[in-house]
mmCIF file of C-alpha atoms in Angstrom:
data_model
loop_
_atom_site.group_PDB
_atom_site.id
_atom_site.type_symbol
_atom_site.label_atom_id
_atom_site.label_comp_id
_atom_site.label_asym_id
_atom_site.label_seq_id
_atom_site.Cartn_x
_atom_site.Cartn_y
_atom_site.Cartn_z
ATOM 1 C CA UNK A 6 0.000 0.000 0.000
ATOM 2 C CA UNK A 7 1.545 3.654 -0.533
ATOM 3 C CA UNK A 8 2.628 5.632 2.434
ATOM 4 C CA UNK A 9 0.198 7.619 4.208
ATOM 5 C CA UNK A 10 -3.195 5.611 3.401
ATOM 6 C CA UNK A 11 -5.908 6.087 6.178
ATOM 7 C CA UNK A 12 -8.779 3.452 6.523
ATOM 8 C CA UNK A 13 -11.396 3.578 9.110
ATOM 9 C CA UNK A 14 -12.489 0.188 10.025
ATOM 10 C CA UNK A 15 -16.977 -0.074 10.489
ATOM 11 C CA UNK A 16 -18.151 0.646 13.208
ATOM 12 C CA UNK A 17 -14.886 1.610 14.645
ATOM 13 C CA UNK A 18 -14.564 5.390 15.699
ATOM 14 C CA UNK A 19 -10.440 5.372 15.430
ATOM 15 C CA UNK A 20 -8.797 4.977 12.218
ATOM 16 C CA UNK A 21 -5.677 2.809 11.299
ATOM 17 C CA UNK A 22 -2.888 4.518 9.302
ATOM 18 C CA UNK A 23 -0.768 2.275 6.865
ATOM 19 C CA UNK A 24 2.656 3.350 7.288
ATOM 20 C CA UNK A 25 6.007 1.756 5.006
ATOM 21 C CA UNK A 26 9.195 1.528 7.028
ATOM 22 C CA UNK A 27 11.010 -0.026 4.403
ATOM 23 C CA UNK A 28 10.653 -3.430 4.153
ATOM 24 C CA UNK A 29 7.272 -3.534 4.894
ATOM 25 C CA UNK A 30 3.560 -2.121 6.642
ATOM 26 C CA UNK A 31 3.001 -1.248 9.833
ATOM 27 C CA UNK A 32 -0.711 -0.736 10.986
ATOM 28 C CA UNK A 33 -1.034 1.597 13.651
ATOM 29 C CA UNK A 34 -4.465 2.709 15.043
ATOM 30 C CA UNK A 35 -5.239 6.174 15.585
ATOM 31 C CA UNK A 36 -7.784 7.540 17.342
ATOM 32 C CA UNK A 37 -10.101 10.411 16.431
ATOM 33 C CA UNK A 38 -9.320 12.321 19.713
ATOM 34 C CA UNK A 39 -5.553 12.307 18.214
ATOM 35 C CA UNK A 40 -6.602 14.091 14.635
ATOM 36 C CA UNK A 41 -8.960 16.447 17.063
ATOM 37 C CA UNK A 42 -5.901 17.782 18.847
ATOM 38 C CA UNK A 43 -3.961 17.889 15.900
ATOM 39 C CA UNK A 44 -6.759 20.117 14.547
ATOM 40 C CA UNK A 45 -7.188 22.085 17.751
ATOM 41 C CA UNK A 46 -3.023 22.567 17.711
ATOM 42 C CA UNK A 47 -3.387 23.743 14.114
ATOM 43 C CA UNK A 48 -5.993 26.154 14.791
ATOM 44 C CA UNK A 49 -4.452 27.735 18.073
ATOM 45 C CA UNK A 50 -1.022 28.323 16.212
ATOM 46 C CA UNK A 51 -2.956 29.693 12.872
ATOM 47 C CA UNK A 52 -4.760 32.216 15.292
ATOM 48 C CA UNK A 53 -1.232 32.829 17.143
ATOM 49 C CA UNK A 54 0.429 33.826 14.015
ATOM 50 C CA UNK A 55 -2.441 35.625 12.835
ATOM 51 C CA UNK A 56 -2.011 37.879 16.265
ATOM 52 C CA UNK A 57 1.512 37.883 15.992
ATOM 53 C CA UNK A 58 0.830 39.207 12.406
ATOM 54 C CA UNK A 59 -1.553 41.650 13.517
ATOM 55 C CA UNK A 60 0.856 42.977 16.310
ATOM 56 C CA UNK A 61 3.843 43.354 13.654
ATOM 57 C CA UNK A 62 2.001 45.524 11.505
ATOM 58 C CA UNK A 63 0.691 47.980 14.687
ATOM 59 C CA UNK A 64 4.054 48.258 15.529
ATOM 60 C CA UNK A 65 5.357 48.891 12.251
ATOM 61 C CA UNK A 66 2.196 51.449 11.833
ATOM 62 C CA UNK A 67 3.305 53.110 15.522
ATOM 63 C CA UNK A 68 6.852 53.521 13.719
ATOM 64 C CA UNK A 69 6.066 55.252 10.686
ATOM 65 C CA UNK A 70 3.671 57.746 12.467
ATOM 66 C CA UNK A 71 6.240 57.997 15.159
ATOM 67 C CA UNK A 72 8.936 59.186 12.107
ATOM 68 C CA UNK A 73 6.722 61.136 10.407
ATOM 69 C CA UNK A 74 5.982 63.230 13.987
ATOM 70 C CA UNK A 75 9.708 63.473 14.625
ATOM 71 C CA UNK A 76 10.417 64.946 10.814
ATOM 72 C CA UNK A 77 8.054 67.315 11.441
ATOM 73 C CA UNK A 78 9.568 68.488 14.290
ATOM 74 C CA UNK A 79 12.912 68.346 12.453
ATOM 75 C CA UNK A 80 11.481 70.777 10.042
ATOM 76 C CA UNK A 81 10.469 72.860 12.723
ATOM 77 C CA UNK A 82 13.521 72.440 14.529
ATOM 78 C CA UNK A 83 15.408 73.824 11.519
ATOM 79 C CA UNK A 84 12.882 76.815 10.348
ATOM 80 C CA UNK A 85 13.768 77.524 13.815
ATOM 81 C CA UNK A 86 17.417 77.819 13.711
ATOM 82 C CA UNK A 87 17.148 79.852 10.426
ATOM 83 C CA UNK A 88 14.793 82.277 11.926
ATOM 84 C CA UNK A 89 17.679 82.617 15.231
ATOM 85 C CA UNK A 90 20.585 82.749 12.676
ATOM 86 C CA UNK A 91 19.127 85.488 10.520
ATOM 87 C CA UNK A 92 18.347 87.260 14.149
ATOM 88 C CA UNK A 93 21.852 86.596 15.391
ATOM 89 C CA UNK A 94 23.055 87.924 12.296
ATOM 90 C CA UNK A 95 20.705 91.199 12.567
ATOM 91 C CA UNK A 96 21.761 92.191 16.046
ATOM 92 C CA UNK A 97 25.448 91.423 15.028
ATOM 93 C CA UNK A 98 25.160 93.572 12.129
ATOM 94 C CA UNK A 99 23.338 96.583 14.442
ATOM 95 C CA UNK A 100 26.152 95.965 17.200
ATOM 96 C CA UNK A 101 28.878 96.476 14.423
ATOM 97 C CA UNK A 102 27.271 99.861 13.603
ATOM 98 C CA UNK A 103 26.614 100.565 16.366
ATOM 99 C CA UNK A 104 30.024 100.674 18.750
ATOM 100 C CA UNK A 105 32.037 102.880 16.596
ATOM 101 C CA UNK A 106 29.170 105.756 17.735
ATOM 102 C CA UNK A 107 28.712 104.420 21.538
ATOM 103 C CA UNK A 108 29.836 106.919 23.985
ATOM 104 C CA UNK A 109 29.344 104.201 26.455
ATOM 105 C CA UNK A 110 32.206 102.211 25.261
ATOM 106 C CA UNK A 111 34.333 105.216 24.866
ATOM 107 C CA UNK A 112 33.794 106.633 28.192
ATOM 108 C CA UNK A 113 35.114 105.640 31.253
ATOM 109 C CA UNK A 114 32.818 103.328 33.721
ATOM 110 C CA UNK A 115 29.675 104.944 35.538
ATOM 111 C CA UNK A 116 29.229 105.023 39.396
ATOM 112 C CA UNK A 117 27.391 101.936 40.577
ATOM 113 C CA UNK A 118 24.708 103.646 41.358
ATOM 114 C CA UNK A 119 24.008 104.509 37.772
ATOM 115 C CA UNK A 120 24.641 100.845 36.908
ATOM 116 C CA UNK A 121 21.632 99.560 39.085
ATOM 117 C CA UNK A 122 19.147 102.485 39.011
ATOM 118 C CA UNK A 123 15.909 101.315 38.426
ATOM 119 C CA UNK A 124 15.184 101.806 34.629
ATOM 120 C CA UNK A 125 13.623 100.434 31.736
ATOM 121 C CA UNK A 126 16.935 98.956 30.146
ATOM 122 C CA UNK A 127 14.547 99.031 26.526
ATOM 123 C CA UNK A 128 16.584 100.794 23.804
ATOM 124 C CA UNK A 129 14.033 102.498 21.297
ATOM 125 C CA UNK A 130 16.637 102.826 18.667
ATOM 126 C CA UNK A 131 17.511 98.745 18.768
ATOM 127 C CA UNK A 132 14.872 96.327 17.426
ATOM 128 C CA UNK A 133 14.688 92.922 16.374
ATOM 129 C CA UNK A 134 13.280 91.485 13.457
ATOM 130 C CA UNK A 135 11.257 88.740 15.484
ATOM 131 C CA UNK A 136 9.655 91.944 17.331
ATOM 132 C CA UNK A 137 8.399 94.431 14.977
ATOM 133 C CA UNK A 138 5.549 94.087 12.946
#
């Protein structure tokens, strides 16, 4: 008989498998509780991979919304250090015209008193980009 052939004898509820081992058969009876488990087994791991599927492709959808959130900030990041750049460059540029005519800088140091008087220390004639509208 080829390898593998299952008969069921009547009124029997097992089921005999005919099995070559080289030189000859081997009958060996199976019972149906057997090919139940073997179905159960099959279905537990189909639903385990299914999960396991299922869980892969959350946490490869978690991922790719957690790098498109951290480009974005990226972006922002850098429109942010262009905007403080071209400020930095602003005030560097208003500094450098402005020493050559500071009397402060020229003069010699005021009284302490004069250093901590109680002032607004806002300069009308320096303004920042970021500031004026």
């Amino acid at each position: 008989m080829p390898k593998g052939i299952r008969c069921a004898p009547p009124g029997n509820e097992g089921a005999k498998s005919i099995t070559s081992l080289g030189y000859g058969f081997i009958l060996v009876w199976r019972d149906s509780s057997d090919d139940m488990r073997k179905v159960q087994r099959r279905e537990k791991n189909r639903i385990a991979a299914q999960k396991s599927r299922l869980r892969q492709t959350q946490k490869a959808d978690t991922l790719h919304l957690e790098s498109e959130d951290l480009e974005r900030q990226n972006a922002a990041l850098r429109r942010e250090i262009k905007q403080l750049t071209e400020e930095m460059k602003h005030f560097t540029s208003m500094l450098s015209s402005h020493e050559p005519l500071c009397s402060i800088l020229t003069s010699p140091p005021p009284p302490p008193e004069v250093l901590y008087a109680t002032h607004s220390f806002h300069q009308p004639h320096i303004g920042s980009p970021r500031f004026q509208h």
